[in-house]
Every structure is written in C-alpha cells, then in structure tokens.
PDB file of C-alpha atoms in Angstrom:
ATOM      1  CA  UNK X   2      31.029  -5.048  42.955  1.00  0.00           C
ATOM      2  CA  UNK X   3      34.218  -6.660  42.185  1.00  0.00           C
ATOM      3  CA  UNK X   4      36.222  -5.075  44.205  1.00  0.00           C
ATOM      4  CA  UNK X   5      40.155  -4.217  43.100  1.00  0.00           C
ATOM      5  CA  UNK X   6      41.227  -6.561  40.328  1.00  0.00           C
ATOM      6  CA  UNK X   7      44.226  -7.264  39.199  1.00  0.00           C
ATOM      7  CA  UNK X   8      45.812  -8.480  35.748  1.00  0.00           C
ATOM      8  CA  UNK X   9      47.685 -10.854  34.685  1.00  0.00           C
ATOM      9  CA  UNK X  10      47.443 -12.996  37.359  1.00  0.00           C
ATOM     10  CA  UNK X  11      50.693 -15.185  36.444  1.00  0.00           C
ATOM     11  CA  UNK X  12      53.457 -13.785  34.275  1.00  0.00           C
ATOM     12  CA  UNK X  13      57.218 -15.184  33.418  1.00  0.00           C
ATOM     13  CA  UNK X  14      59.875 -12.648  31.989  1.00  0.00           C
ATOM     14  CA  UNK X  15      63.094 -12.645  31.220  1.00  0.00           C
ATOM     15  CA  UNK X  16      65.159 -10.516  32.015  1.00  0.00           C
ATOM     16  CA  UNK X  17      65.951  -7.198  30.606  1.00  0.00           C
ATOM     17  CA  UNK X  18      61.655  -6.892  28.942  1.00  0.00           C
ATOM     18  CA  UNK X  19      59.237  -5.131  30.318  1.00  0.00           C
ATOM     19  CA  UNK X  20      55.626  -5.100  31.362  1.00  0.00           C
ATOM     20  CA  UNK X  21      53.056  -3.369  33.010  1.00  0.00           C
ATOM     21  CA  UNK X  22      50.501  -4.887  35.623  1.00  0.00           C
ATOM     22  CA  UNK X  23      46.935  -3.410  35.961  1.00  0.00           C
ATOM     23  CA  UNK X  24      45.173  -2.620  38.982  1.00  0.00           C
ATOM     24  CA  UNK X  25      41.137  -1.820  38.822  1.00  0.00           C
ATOM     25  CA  UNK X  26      39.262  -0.930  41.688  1.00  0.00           C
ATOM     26  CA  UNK X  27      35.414  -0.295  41.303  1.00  0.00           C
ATOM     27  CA  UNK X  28      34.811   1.294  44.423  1.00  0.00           C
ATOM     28  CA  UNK X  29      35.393   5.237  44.101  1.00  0.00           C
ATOM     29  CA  UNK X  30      38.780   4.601  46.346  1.00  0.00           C
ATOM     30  CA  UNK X  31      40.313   7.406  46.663  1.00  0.00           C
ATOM     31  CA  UNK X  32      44.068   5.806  47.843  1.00  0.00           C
ATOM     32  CA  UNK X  33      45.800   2.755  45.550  1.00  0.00           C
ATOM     33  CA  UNK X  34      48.778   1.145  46.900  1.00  0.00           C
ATOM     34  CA  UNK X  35      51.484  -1.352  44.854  1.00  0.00           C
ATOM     35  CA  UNK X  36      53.101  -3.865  47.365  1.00  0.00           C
ATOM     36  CA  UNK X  37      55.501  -6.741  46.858  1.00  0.00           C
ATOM     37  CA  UNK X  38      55.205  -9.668  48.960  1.00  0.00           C
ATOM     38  CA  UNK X  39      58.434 -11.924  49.497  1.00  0.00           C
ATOM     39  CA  UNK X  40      58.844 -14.394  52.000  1.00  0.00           C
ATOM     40  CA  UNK X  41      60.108 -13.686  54.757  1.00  0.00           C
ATOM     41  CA  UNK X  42      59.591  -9.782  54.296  1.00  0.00           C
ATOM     42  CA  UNK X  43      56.335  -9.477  54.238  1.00  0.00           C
ATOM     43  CA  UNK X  44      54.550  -6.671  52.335  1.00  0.00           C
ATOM     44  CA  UNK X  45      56.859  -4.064  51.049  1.00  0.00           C
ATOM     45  CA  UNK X  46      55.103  -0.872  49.759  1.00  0.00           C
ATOM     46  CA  UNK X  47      56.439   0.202  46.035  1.00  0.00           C
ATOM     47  CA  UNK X  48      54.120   3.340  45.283  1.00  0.00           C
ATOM     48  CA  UNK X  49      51.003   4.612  46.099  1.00  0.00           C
ATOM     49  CA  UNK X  50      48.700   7.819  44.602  1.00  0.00           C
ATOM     50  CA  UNK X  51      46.433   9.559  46.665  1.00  0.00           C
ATOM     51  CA  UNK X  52      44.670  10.609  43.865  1.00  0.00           C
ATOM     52  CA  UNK X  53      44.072  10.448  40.370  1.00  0.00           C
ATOM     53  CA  UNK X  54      47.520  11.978  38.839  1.00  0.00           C
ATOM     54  CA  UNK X  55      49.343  11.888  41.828  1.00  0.00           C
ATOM     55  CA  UNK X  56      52.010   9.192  42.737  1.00  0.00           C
ATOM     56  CA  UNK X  57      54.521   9.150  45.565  1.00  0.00           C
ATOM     57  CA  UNK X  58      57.105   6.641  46.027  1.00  0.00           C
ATOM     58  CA  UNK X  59      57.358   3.912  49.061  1.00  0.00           C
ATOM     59  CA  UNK X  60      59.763   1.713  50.624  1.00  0.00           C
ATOM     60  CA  UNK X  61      60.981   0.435  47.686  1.00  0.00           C
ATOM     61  CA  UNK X  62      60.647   1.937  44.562  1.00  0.00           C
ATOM     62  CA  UNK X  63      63.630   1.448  42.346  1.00  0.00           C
ATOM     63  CA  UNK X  64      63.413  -0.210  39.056  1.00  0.00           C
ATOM     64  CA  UNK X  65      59.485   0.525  39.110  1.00  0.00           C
ATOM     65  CA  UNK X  66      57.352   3.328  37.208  1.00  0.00           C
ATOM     66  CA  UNK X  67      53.522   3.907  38.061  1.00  0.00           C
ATOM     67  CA  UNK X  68      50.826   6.090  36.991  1.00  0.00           C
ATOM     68  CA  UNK X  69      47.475   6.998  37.630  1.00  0.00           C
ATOM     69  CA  UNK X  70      45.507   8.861  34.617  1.00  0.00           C
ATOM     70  CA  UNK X  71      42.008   7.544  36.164  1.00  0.00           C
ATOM     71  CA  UNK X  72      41.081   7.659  39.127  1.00  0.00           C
ATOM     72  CA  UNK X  73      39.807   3.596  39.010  1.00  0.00           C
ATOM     73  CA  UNK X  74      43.071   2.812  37.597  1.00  0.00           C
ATOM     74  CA  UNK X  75      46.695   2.391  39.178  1.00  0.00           C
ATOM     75  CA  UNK X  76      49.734   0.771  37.016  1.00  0.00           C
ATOM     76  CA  UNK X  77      52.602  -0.477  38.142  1.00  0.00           C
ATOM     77  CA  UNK X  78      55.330  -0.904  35.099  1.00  0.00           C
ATOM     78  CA  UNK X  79      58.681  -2.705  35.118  1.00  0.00           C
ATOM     79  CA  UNK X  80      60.945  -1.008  32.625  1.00  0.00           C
ATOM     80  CA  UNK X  81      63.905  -3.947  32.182  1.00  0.00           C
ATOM     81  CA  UNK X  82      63.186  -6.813  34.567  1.00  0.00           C
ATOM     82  CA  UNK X  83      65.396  -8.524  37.022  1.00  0.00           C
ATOM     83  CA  UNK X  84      65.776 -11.838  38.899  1.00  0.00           C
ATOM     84  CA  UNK X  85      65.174  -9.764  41.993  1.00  0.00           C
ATOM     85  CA  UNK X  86      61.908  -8.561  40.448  1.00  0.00           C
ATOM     86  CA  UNK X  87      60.161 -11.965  41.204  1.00  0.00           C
ATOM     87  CA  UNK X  88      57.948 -11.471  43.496  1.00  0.00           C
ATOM     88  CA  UNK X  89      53.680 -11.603  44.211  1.00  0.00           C
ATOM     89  CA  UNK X  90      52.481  -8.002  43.646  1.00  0.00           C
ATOM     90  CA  UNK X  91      49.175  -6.928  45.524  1.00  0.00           C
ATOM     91  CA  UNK X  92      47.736  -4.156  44.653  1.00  0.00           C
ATOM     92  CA  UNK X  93      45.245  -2.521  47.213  1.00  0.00           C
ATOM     93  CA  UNK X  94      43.072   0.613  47.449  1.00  0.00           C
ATOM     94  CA  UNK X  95      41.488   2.588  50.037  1.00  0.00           C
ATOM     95  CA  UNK X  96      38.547   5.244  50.405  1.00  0.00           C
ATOM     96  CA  UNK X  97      39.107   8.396  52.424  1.00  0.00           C
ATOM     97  CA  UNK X  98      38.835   8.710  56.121  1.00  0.00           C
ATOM     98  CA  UNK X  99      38.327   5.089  56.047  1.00  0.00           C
ATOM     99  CA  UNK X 100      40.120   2.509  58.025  1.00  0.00           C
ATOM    100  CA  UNK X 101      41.261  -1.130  56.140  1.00  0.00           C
ATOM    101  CA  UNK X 102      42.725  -1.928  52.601  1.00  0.00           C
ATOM    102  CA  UNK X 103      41.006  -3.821  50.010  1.00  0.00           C
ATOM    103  CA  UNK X 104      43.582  -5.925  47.847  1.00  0.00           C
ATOM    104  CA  UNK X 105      42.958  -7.627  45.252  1.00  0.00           C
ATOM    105  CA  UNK X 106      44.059 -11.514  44.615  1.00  0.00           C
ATOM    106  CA  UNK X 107      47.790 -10.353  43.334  1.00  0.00           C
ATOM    107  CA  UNK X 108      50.187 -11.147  40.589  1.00  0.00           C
ATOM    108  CA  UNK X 109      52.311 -13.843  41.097  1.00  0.00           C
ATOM    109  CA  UNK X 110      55.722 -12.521  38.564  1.00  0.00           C
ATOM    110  CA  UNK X 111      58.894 -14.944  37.869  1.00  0.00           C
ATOM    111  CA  UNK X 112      62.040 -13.063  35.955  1.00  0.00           C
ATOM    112  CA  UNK X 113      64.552 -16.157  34.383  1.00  0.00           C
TER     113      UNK X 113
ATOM    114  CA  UNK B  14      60.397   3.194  59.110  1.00  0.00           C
ATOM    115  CA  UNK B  15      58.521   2.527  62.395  1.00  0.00           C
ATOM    116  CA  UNK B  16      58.552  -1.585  62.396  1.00  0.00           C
ATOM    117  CA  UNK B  17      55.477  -4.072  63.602  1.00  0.00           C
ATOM    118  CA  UNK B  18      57.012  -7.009  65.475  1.00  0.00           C
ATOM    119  CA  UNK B  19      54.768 -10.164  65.121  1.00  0.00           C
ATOM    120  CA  UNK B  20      55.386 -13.170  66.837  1.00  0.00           C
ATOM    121  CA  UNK B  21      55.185 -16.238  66.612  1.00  0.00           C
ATOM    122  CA  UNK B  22      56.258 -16.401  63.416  1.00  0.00           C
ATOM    123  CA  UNK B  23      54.602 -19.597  62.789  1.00  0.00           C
ATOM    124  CA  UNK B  24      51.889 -21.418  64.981  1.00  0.00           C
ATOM    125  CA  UNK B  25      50.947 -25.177  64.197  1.00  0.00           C
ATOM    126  CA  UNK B  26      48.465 -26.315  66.352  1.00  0.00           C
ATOM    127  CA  UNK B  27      45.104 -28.987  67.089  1.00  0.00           C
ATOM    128  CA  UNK B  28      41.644 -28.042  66.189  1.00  0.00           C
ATOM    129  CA  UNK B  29      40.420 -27.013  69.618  1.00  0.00           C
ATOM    130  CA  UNK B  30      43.318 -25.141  71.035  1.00  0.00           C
ATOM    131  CA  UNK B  31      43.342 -21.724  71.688  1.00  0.00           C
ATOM    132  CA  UNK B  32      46.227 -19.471  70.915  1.00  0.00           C
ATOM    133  CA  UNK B  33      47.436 -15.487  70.903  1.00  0.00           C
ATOM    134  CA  UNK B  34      49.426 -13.730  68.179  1.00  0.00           C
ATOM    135  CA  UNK B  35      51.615 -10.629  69.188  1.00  0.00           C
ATOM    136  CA  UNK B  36      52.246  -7.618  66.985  1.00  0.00           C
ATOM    137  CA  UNK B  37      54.751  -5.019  69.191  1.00  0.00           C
ATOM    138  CA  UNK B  38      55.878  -1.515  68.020  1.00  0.00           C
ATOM    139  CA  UNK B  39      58.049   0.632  69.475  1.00  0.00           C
ATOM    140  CA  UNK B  40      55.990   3.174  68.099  1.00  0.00           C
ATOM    141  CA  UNK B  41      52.769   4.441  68.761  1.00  0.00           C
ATOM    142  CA  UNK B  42      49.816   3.735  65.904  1.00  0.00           C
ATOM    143  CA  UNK B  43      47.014   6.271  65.671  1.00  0.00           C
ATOM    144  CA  UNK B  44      45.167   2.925  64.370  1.00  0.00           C
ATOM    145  CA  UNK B  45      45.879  -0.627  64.125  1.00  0.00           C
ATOM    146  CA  UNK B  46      44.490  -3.442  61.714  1.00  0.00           C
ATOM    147  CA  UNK B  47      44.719  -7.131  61.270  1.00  0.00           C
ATOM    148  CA  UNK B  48      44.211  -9.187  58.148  1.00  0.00           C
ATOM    149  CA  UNK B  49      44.168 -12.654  57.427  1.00  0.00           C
ATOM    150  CA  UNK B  50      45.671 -14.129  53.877  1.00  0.00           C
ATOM    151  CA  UNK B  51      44.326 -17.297  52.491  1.00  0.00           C
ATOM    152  CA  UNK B  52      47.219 -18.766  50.144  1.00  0.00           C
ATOM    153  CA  UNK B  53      46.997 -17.628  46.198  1.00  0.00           C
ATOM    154  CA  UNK B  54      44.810 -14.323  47.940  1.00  0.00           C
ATOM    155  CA  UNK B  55      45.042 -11.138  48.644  1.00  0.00           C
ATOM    156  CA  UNK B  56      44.687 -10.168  52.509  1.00  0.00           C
ATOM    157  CA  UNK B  57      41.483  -9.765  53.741  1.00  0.00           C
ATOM    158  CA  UNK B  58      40.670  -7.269  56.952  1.00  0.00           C
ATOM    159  CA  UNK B  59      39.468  -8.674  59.787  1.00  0.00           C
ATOM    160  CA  UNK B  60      39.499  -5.982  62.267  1.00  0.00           C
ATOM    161  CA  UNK B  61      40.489  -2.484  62.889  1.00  0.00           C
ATOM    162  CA  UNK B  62      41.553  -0.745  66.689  1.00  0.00           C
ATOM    163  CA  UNK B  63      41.715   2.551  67.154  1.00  0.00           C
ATOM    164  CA  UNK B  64      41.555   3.486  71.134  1.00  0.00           C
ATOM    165  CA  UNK B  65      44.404   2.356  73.386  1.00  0.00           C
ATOM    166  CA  UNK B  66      42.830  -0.457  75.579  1.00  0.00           C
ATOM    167  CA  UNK B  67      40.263  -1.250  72.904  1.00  0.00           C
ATOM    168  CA  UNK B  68      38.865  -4.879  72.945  1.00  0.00           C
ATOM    169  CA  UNK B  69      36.960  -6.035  69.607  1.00  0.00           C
ATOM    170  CA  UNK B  70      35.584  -9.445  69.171  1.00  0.00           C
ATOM    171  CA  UNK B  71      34.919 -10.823  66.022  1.00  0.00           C
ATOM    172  CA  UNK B  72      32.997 -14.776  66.697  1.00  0.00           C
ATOM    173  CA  UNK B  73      35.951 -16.658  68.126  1.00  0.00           C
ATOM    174  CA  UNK B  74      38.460 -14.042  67.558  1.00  0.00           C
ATOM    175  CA  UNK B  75      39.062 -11.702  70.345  1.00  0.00           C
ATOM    176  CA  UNK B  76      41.555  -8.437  69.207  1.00  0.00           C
ATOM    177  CA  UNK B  77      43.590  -6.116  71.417  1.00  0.00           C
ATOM    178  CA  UNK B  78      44.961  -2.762  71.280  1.00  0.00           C
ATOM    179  CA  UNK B  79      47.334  -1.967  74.085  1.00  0.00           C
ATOM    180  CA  UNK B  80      47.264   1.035  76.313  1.00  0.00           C
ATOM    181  CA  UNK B  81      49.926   2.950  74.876  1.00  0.00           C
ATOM    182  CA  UNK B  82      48.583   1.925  71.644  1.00  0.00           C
ATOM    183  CA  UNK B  83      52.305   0.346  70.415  1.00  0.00           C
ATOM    184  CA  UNK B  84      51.248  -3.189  70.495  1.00  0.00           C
ATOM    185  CA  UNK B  85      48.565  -5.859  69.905  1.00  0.00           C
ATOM    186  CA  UNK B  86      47.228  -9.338  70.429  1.00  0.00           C
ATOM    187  CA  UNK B  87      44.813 -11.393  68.487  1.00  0.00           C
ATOM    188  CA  UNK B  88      43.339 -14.609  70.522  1.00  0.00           C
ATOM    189  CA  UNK B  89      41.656 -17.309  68.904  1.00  0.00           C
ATOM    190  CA  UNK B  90      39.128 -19.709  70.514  1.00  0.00           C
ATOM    191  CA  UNK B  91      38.774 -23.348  70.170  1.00  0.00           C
ATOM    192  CA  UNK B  92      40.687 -23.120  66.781  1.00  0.00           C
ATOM    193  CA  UNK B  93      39.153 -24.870  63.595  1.00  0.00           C
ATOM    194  CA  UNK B  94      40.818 -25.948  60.431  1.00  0.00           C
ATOM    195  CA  UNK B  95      39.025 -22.731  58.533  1.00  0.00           C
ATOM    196  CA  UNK B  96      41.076 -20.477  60.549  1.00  0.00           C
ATOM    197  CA  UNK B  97      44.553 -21.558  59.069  1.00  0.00           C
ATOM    198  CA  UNK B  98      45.941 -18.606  57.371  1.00  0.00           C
ATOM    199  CA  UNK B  99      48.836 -15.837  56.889  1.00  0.00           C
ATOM    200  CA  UNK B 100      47.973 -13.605  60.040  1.00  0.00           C
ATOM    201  CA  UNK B 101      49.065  -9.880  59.663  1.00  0.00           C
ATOM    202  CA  UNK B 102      48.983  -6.593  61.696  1.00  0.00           C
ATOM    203  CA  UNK B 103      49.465  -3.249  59.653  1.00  0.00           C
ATOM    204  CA  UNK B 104      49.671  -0.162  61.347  1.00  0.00           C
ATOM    205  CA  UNK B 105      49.075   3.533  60.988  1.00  0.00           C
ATOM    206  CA  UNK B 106      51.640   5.850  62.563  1.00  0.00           C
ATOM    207  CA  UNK B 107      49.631   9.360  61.543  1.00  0.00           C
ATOM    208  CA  UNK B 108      47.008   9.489  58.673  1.00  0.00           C
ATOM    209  CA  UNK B 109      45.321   6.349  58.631  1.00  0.00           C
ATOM    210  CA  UNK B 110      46.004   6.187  54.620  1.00  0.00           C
ATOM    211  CA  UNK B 111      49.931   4.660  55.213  1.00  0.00           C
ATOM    212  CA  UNK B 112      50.077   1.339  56.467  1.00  0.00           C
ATOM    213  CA  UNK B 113      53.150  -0.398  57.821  1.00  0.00           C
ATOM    214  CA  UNK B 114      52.995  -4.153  57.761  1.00  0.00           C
ATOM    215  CA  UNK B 115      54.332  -6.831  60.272  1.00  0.00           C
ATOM    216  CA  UNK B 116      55.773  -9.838  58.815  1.00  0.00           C
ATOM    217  CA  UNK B 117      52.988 -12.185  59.416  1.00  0.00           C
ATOM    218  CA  UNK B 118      52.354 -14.907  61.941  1.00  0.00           C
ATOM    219  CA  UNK B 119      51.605 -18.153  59.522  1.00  0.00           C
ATOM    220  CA  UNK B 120      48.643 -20.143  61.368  1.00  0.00           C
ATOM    221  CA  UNK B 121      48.249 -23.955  60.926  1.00  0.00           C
ATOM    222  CA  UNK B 122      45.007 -25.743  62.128  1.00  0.00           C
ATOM    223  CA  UNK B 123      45.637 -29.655  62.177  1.00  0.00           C
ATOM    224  CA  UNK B 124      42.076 -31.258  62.475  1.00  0.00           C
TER     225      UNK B 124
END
C-alpha cells in the first residue's frame, strides 16, 4: 500500500495564481485532513471531510477551497495566492473508530 | 480551541542520556497520541493513550497519560542518534476523529 500521497511535492507561485494540491490515500479512510505546518505554530488544521462529499472547515480556512468527489481523494485549492500562503501542507487521513493519522510526506509551497 | 502545551521546546542532548518531553492541557483528552517527524516527512505515530494513568512502552520509549487525562510525558532511554526528530502530542477532546496538535518538542541526538 502506499499509503496517503501527496502531489506536487515542491511548488513556487506568485502571487495572485492559483493551484490545487492532491491528496490520495489508498486505504478506505474514511476521515482526510489538510494541515499547514509553520514554524513555530505547529500544525494548523485548514479542512477536513468526514466523508466523501462532505467538507467542514478548521482552524484556519480562509483563502482555501477543498473538495472531496471520491472518497480516496481530498483537494485542497488556493484560489489567488499570497506571501502568507507559504507554508508545508500535510495532508493526512484516518479510518473510523480508529485512533492515529496517517500523513503523507507534504507539500513544501513558496508564494514570491 | 483547547491548547497542548509541549515543553521543552527544543532538547539537544549526548547519545546515552535519557530525557522526558511534557505535553500539558488544561483540558481533558478522551485520547492522546504522539508522533515523531523526520525532516522533509510527514509525522509518523508512535503511540496512542487512552486511559488516565495508562503507561505504554514502545523499545526505549516509555509514554504517559496522566490521571486526569490533561497531560503527558514521553521518556526516552539511553538516547541514540536515530531518535532525533520533531516530537509531537495531538489530542482528542471528544470523537477521536479531531486532533489538536502541540507545537512540537524538536529532539537532537549528538553521537
């Protein structure tokens, strides 16, 4: 199994485009999760889904879109990038009435 | 937002020493987990705690859950380079499916 994968692994943007960053998990998860991880703030949750076509919003959302249409699948868009955008991304999923996260290896994102 | 407390926030150290992490809540935490992050990775779980008083060991790691189940300690034996790593605790105030994350206690191993 690979686990939860993530793509790109490394992406620069200027500001103002967009993009969208994958998340794949091969495991039947029920639960996906978007974090941001900054130094000195540790892991911030963005969004999560407890299901396929459900999304909630977490700690901080703003200035991101996701959506899950499979239930293997969790994306995490950025419609106009920002400076404050830069950031490693970890995505990370989760099966029901099970304890422990699996993440996958992150996205490391720079906005100029 | 219930908040993890870790401390130290970082730990350099000689291969051989023992040492303790904290992670403190004001909060009570139906469960409690620890990860370790290697750097360029994703964290990994080590262990998860889920009765107050609850000792796990895991080889040279020995993990804690505290009586009131708001706090936590992870001691490490004889230390080795290998352990060196981001250090987390995440915590889950209800349904186990919402994690709250402590800032991380960054481990250095000097051989």
């Amino acid at each position: 199994n690979a686990g939860v994968t993530q793509t790109p692994k490394f992406r620069v943007l200027k500001t103002g485009q967009s993009m969208t960053l994958l998340c794949a998990q091969d495991m039947n998860h029920e639960y996906m999760y978007w974090y941001r991880q900054d130094p000195g703030m540790g892991l911030r949750l963005i969004h999560y889904s407890v299901g396929e076509g459900t999304t909630a919003k977490g700690e901080v959302p703003d200035g991101y879109n996701v959506s899950r249409l499979k239930k293997q699948n969790f994306l995490l868009g950025l419609e106009s990038a920002a400076p404050s955008q830069t950031s490693v991304y970890f995505c990370a999923s989760l099966k029901q009435n099970n304890y422990g996260y699996t993440f996958g290896s992150g996205t490391r994102l720079t906005v100029v | 937002t219930q908040l993890l407390e870790q401390s130290p926030q970082f730990l350099s150290i000689q291969e051989g020493e023992n040492l303790t992490v904290y992670c403190n809540s004001s909060s009570v935490f139906s469960s409690l987990q620890w990860y370790r992050q290697e750097p360029g990775e994703g964290p990994v779980l080590l262990v998860t705690v889920v009765t107050g008083g609850e000792v796990k060991k895991l080889k040279r790691l020995t993990f804690q859950f505290g009586d009131a189940r708001k706090d936590s300690s992870l001691h490490i034996t004889a230390a080795q380079p290998g352990d060196t790593g981001l250090y987390l605790c995440a915590g889950a105030p209800g349904s186990n499916y919402k994690l709250t994350f402590g800032k991380g206690t960054l481990l250095t191993v000097n051989p």
